[in-house]
mmCIF file of C-alpha atoms in Angstrom:
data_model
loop_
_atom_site.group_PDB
_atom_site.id
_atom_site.type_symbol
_atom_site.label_atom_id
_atom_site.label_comp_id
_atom_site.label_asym_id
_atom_site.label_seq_id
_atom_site.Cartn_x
_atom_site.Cartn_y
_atom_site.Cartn_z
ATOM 1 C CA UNK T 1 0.000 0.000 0.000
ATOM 2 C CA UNK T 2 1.558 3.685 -0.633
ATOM 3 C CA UNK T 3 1.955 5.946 1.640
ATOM 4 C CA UNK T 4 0.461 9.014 1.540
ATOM 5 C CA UNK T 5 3.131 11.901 2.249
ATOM 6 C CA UNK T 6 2.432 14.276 4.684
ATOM 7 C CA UNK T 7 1.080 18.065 3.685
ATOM 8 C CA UNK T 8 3.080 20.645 4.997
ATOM 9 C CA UNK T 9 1.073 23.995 5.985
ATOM 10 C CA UNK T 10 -1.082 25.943 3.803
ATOM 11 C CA UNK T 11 1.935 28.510 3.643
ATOM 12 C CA UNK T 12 4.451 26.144 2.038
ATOM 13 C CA UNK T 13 2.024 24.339 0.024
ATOM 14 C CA UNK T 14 3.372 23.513 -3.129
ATOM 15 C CA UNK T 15 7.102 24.777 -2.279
ATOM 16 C CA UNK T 16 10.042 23.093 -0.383
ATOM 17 C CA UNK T 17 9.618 22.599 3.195
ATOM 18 C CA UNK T 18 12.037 24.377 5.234
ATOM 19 C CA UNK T 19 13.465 20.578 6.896
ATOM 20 C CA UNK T 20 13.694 18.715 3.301
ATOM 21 C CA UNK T 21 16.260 21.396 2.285
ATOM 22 C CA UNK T 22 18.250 23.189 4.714
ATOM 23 C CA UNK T 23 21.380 24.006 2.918
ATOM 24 C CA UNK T 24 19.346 26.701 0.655
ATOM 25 C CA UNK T 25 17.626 28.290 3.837
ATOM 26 C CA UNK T 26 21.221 28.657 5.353
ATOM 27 C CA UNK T 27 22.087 30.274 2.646
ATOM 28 C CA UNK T 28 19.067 32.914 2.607
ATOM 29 C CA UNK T 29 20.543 36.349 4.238
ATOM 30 C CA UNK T 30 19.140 36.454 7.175
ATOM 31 C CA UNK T 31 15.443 35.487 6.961
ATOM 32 C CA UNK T 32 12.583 37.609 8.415
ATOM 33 C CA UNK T 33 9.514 36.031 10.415
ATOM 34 C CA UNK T 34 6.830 34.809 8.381
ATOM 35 C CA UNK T 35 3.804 36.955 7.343
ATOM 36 C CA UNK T 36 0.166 36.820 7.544
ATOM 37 C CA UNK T 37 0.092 36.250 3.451
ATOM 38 C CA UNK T 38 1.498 32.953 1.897
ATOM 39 C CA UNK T 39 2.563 34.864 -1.402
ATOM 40 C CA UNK T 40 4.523 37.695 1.014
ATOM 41 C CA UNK T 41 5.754 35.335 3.557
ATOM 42 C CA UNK T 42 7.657 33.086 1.076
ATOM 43 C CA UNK T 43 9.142 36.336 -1.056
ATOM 44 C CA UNK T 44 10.696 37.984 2.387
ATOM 45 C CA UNK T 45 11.803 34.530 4.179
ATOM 46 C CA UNK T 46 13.081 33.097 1.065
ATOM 47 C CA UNK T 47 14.231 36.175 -2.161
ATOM 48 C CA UNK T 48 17.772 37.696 -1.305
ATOM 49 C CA UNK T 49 17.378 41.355 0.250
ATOM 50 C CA UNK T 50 18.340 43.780 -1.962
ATOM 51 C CA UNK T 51 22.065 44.930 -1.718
ATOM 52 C CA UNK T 52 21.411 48.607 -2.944
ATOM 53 C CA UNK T 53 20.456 49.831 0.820
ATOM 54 C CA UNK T 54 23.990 48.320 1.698
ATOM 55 C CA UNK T 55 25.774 49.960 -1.479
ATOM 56 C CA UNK T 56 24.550 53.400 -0.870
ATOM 57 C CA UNK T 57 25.278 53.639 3.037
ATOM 58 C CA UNK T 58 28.746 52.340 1.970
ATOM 59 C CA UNK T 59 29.128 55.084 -0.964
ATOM 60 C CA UNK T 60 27.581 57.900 1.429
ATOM 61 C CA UNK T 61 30.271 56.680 4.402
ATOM 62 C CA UNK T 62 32.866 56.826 1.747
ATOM 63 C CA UNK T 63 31.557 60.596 0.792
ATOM 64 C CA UNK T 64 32.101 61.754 4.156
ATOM 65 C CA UNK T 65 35.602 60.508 4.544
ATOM 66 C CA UNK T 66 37.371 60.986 1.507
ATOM 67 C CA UNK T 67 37.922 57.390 1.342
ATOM 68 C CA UNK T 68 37.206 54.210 -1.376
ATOM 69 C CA UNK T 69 33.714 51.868 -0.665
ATOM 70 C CA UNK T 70 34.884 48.917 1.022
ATOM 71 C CA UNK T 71 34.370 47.142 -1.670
ATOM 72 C CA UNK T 72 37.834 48.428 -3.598
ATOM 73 C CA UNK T 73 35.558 50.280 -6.054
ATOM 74 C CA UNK T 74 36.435 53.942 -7.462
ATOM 75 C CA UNK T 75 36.250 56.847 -4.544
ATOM 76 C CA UNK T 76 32.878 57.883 -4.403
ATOM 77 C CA UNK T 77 32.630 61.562 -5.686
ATOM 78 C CA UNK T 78 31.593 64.136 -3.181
ATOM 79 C CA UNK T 79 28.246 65.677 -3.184
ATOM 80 C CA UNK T 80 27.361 68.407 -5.574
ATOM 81 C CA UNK T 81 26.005 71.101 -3.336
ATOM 82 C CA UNK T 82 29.641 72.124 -1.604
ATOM 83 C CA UNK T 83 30.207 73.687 -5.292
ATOM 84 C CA UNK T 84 27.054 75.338 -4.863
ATOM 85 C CA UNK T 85 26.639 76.458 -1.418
ATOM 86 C CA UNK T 86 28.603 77.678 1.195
ATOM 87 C CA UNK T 87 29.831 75.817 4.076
ATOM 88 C CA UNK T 88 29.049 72.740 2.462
ATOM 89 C CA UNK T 89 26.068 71.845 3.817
ATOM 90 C CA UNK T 90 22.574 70.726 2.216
ATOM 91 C CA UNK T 91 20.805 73.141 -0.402
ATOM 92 C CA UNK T 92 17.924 73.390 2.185
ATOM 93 C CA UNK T 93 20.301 74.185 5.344
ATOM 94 C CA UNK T 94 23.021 75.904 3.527
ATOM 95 C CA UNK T 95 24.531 78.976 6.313
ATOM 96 C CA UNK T 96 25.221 82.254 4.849
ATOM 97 C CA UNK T 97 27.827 84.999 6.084
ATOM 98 C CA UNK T 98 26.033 87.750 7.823
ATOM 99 C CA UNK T 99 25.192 90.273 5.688
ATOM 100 C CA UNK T 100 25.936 88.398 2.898
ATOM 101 C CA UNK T 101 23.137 87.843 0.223
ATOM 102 C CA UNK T 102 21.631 83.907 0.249
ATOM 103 C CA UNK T 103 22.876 81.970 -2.021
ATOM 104 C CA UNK T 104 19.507 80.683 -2.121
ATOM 105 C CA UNK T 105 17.689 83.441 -3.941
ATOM 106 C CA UNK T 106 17.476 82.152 -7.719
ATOM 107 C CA UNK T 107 18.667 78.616 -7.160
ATOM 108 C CA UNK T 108 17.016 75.489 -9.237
ATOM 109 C CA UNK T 109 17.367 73.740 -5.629
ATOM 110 C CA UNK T 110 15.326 75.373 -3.393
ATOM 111 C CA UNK T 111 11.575 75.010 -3.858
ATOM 112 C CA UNK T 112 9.386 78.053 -4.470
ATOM 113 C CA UNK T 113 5.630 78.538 -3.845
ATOM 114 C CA UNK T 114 3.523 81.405 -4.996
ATOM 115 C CA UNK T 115 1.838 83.149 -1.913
ATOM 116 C CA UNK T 116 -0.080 86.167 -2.894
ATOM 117 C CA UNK T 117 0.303 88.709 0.441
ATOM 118 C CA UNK T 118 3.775 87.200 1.731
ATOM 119 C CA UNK T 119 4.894 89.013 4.671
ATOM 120 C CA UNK T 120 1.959 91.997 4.675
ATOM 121 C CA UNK T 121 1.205 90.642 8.112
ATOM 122 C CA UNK T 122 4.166 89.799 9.588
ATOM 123 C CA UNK T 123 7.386 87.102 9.408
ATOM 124 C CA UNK T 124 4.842 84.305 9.930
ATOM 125 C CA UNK T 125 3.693 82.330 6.899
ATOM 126 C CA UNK T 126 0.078 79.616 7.140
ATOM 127 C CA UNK T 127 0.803 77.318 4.236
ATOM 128 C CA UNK T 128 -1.735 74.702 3.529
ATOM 129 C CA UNK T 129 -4.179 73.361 0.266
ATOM 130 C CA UNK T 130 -1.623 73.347 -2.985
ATOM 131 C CA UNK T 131 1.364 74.339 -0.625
ATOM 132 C CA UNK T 132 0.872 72.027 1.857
ATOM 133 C CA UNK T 133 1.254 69.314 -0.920
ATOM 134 C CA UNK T 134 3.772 70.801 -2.646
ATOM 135 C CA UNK T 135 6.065 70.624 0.968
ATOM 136 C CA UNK T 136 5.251 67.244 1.119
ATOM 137 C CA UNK T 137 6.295 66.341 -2.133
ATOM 138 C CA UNK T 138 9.904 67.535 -1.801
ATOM 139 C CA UNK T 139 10.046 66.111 1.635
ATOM 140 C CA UNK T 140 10.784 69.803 3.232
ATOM 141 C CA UNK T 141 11.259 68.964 6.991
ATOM 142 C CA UNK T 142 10.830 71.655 9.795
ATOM 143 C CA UNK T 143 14.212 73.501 10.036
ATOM 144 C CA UNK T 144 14.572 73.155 6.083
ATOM 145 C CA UNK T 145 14.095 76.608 3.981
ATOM 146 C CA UNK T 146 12.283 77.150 0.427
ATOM 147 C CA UNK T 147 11.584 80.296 -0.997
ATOM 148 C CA UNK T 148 8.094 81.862 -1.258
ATOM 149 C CA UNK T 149 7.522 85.089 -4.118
ATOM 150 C CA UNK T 150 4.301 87.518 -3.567
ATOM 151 C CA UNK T 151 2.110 89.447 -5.600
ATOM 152 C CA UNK T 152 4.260 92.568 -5.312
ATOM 153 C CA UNK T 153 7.669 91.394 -6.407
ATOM 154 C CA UNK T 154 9.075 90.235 -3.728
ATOM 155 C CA UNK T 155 10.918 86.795 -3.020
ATOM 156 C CA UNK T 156 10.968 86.292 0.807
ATOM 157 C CA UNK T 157 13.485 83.140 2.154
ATOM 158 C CA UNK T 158 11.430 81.032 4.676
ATOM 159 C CA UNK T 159 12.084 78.526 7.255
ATOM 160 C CA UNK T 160 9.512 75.800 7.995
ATOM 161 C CA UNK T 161 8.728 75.490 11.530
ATOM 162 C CA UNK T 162 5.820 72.894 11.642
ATOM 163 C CA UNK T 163 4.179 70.367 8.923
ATOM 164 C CA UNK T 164 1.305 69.080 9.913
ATOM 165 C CA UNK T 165 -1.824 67.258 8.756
ATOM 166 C CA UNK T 166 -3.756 70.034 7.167
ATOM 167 C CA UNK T 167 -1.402 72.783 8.105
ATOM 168 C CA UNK T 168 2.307 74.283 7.884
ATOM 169 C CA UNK T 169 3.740 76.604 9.450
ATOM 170 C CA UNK T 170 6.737 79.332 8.641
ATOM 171 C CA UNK T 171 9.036 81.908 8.668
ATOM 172 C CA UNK T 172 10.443 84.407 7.022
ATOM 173 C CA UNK T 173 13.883 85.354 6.589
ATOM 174 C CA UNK T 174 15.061 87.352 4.966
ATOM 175 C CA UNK T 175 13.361 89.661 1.938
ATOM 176 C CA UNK T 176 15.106 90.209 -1.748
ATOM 177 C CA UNK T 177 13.579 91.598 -4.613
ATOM 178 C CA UNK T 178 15.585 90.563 -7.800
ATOM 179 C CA UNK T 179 15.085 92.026 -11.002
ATOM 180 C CA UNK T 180 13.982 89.183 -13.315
ATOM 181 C CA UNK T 181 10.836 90.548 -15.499
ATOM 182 C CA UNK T 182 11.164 91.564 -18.547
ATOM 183 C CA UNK T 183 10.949 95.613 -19.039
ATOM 184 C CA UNK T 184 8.880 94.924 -22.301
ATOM 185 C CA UNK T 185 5.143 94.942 -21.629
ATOM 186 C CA UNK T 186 4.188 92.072 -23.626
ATOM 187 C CA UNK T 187 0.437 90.888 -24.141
ATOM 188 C CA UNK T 188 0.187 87.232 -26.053
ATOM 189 C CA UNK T 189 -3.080 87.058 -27.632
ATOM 190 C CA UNK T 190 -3.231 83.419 -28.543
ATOM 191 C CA UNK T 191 -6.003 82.117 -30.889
ATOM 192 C CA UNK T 192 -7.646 78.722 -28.494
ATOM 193 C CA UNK T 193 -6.189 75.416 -29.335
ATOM 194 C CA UNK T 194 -6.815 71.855 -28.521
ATOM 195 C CA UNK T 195 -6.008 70.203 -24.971
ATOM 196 C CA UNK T 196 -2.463 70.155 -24.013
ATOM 197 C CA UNK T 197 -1.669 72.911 -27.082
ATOM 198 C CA UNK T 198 -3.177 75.315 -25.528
ATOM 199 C CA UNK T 199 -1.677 74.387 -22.092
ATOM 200 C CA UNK T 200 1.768 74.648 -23.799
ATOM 201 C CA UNK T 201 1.224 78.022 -25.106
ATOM 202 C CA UNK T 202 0.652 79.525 -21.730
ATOM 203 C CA UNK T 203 3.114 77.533 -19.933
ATOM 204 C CA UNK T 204 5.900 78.608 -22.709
ATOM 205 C CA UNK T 205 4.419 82.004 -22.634
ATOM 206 C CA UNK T 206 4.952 82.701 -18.754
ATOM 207 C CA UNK T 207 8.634 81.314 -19.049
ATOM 208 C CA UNK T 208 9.724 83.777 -21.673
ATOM 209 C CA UNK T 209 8.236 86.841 -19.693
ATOM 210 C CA UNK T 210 5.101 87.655 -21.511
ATOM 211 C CA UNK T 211 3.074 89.995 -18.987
ATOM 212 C CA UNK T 212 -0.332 88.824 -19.896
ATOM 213 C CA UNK T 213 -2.450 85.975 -21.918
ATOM 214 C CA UNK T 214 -5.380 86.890 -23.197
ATOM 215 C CA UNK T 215 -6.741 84.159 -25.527
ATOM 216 C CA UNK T 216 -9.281 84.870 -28.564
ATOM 217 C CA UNK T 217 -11.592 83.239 -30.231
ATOM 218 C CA UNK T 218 -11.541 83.176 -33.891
ATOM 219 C CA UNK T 219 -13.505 81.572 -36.369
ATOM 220 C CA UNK T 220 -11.352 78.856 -37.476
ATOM 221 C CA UNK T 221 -10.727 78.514 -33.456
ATOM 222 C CA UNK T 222 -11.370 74.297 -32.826
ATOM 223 C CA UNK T 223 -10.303 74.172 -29.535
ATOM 224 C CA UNK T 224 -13.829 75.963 -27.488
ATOM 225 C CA UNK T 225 -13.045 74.300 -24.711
ATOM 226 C CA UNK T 226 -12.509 77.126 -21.782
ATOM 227 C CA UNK T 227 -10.468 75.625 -18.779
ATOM 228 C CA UNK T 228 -9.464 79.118 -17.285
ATOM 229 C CA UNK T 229 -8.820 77.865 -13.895
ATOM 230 C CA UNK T 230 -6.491 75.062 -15.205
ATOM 231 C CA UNK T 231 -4.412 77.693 -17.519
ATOM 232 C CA UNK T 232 -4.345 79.977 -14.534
ATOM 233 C CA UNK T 233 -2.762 77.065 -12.542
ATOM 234 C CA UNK T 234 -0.025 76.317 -15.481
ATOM 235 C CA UNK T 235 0.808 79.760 -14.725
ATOM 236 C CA UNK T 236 1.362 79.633 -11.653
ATOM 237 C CA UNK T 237 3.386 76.495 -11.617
ATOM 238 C CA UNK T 238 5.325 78.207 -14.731
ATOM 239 C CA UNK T 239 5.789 80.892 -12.810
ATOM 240 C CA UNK T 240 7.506 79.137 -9.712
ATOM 241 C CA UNK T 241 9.518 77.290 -11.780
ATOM 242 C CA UNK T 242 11.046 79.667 -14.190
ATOM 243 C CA UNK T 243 12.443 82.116 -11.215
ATOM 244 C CA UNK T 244 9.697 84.855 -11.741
ATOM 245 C CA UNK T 245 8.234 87.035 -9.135
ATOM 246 C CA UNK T 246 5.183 87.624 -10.317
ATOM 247 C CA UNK T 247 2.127 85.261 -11.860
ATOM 248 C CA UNK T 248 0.693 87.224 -15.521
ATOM 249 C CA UNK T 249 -3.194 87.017 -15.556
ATOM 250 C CA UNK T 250 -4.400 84.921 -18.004
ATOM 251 C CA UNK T 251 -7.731 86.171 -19.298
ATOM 252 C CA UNK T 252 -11.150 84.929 -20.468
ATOM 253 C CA UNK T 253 -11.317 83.957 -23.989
ATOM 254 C CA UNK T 254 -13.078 86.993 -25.992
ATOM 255 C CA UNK T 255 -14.106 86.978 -29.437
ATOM 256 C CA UNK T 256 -11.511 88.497 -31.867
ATOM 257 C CA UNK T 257 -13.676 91.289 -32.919
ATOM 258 C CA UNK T 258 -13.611 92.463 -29.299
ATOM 259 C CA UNK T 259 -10.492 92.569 -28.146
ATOM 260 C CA UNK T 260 -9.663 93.841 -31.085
ATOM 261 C CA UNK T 261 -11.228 97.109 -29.983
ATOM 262 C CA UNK T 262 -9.300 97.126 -26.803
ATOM 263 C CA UNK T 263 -7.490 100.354 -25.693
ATOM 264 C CA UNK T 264 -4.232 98.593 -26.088
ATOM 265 C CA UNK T 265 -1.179 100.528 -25.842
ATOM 266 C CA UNK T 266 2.171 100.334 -27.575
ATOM 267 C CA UNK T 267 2.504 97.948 -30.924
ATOM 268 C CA UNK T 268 -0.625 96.385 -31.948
ATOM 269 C CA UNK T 269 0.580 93.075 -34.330
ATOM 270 C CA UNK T 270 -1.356 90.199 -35.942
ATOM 271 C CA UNK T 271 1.087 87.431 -37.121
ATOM 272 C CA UNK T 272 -0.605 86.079 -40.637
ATOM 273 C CA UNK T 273 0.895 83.673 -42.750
ATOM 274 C CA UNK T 274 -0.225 85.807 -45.725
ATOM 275 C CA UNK T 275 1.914 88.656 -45.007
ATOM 276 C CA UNK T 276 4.693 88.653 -47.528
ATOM 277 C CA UNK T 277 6.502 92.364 -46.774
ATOM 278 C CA UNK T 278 6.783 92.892 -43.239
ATOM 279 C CA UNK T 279 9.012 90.817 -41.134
ATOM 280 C CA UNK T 280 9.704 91.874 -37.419
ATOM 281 C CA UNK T 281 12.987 93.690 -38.151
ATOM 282 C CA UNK T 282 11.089 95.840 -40.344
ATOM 283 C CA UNK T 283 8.907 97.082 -37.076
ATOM 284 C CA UNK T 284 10.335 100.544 -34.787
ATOM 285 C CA UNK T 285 13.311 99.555 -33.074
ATOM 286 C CA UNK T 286 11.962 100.811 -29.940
ATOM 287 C CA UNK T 287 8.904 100.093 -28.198
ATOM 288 C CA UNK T 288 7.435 99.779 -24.287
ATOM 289 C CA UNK T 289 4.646 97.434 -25.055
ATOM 290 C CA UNK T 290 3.314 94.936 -27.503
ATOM 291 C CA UNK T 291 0.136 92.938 -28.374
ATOM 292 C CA UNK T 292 0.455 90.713 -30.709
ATOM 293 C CA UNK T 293 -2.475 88.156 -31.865
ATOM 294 C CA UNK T 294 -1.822 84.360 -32.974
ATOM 295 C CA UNK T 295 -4.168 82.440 -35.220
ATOM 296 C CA UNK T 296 -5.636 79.358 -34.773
ATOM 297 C CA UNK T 297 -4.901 76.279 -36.359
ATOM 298 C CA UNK T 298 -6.732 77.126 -39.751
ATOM 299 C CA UNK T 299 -5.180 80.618 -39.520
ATOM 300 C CA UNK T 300 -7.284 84.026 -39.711
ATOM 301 C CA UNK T 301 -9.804 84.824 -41.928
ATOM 302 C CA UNK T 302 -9.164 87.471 -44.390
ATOM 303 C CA UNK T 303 -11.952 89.059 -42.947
ATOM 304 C CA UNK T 304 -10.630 89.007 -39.668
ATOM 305 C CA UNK T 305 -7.275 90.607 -40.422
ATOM 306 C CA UNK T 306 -8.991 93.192 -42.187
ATOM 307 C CA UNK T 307 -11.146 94.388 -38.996
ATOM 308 C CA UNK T 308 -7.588 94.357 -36.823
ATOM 309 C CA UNK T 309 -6.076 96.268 -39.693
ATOM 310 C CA UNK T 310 -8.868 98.799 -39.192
ATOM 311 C CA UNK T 311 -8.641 99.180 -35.596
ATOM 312 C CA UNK T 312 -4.959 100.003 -35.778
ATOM 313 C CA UNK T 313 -3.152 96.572 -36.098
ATOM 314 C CA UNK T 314 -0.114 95.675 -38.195
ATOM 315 C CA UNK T 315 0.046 92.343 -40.006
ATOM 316 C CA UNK T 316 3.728 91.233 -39.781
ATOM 317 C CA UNK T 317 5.207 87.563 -40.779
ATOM 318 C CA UNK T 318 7.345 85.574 -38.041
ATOM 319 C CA UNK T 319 9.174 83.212 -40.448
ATOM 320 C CA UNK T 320 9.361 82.267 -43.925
ATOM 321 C CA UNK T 321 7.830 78.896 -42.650
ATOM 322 C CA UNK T 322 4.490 78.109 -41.789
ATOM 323 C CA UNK T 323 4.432 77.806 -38.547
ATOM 324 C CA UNK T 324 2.047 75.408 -36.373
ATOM 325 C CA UNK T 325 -0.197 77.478 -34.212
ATOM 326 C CA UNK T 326 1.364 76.286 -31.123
ATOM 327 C CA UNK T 327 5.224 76.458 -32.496
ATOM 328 C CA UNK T 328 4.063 80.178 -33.660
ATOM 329 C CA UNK T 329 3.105 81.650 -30.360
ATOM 330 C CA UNK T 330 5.875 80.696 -28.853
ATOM 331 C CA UNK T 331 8.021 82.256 -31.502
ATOM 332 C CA UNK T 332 6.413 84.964 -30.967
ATOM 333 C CA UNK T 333 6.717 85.551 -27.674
ATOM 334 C CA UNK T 334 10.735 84.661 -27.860
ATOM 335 C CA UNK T 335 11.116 87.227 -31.159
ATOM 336 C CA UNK T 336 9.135 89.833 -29.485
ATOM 337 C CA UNK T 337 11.697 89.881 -26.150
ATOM 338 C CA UNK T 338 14.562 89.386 -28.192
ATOM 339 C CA UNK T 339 14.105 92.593 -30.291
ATOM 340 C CA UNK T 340 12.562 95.007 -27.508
ATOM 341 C CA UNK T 341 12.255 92.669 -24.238
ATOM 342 C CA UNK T 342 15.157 91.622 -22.070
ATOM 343 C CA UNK T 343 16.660 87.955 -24.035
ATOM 344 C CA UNK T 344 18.830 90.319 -26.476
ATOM 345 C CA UNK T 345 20.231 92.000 -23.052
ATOM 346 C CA UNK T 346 20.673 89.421 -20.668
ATOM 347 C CA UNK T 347 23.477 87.943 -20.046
ATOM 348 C CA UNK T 348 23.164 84.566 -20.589
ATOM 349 C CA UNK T 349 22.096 85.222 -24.108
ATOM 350 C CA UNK T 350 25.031 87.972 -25.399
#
């Protein structure tokens, strides 16, 4: 008669006991207790732990001495932020000479939030919603600093004192107000686009300084889908990102022949594919402010060039391409600052 072999428990079933083999369970680094589940018992008492954990305390020991991992590999290169900031210490907790400007004002480091009234009230900052999150998300511990711009220009250095569940709390610093907008008031008047097209747009627009989006609606417009509160959040997050102390409005769509009529000062420009004769350069080498309207992705109607034409607007050609509606209001923007804006005097760009 066979015997019938014996069942181990319903968390081994169908794998090797731990008795019938014990020279691969002597080999396992150091096994943990078993778990509630059979699947995520078996992987932790019986799958080799990782050895990155190991690796990375070895190359961070190895950082702080000067020395070689113990493994006889390369010497570990030291951490970028001594080139950066003084004393050597983290981004977040770098010191500062007294006196001395921080060297975090205008570093890609530091995180920056956009807190409309910074400071009116006092050093004390209440962070919570959008902020609160974005903390969170770069792991910003009490102690740490982050930077924090207003509505008035100013970019304050704060210190966070307390995170909590549905509040944060901070302090300011110290108060700088750098001179990064561009001296050219610049309105983009970009025809609506589909989805993420039009979300490029504005987020390209903010980044090269335009003061204001004011979208239009055209009759070849195919994108009539208004999302005003997302575009004025891509501004804002454009905005923090790029360095800039101040957020442009982005406006409600209007129809072309509206804003058309518009008091607008300065340069009033159209960009049409059908213009042949003038090209930027041929445009007053001087100028405060500029408007300039962007078709949509069917272009302007003849008819609709002809009514900006007779309230005072100047059809001019960006390239000797045609451009994508997208890929032309960023040119645009970028031309626009280049000739009477701040990116042909800056000087990253000379």
């Amino acid at each position: 008669m066979r015997s019938t072999p014996i069942r181990s428990s319903c968390r081994s079933r169908g794998r090797t006991s731990r008795a019938t083999e014990p020279d691969a369970w002597l080999s396992s680094p150091d096994p943990s207790p078993p778990c509630a589940g059979a699947s995520t018992w078996w992987w932790r008492t019986c799958s080799p732990r990782p050895s990155w954990p190991r690796r990375a305390r070895s190359r961070a020991r190895s950082a702080r001495t000067g020395g070689s991992s113990s493994r006889g590999s390369s010497p570990s290169s030291s951490p970028p932020w001594p080139l950066l900031f003084p004393g050597g210490a983290s981004p977040r907790r770098a010191p500062g000479p007294a006196g001395a400007r921080s060297p975090w004002f205008g570093s890609l480091e530091v995180l920056r939030l956009f807190v409309p009234g910074a400071g009116a009230e006092g050093p004390r900052l209440r962070l919570t919603g959008t902020h609160l999150r974005h903390l969170r998300a770069h792991r910003v511990c009490p102690g740490e600093r982050f930077l924090v711009f207003d509505d008035r220009g100013a970019e304050h250095e704060a210190r966070l004192e307390r995170l909590g569940g549905r509040l944060a709390e901070a302090t300011i610093l110290a108060t700088h107000r750098p001179l990064r907008e561009s001296p050219l008031d610049l309105v983009l008047a970009p025809a609506l686009l589909k989805g993420a097209k039009m979300d490029l747009v504005i987020e390209k627009a903010i980044e090269l300084g335009v003061r204001r989006v004011a979208p239009v609606v055209s009759r070849h417009a195919v994108g009539l889908g208004v999302r005003l509160e997302r575009w004025r959040r891509i501004a804002v997050a454009a905005a923090e990102q790029c360095g800039r102390t101040s957020v442009p409005p982005v406006d409600a769509p209007l129809p072309l022949a509206e804003l058309v009529r518009a008091p607008w000062s300065g340069l009033r420009l159209i960009a049409w594919e059908g213009e042949r004769d003038v090209p930027l350069a041929a445009l007053p080498a001087r100028t405060d402010a500029v408007v300039i309207l962007i078709g949509p992705e069917g272009g302007f109607a003849a008819e609709e060039v002809a009514a900006a034409r007779a309230h005072g607007f100047r059809s001019v050609r960006l390239a000797p391409r045609v451009l994508r509606a997208e890929t032309a209001a960023i040119a645009a923007a970028a031309l626009c600052q280049h000739r009477w804006g701040d990116l042909s005097t800056a000087p990253a760009v000379r």
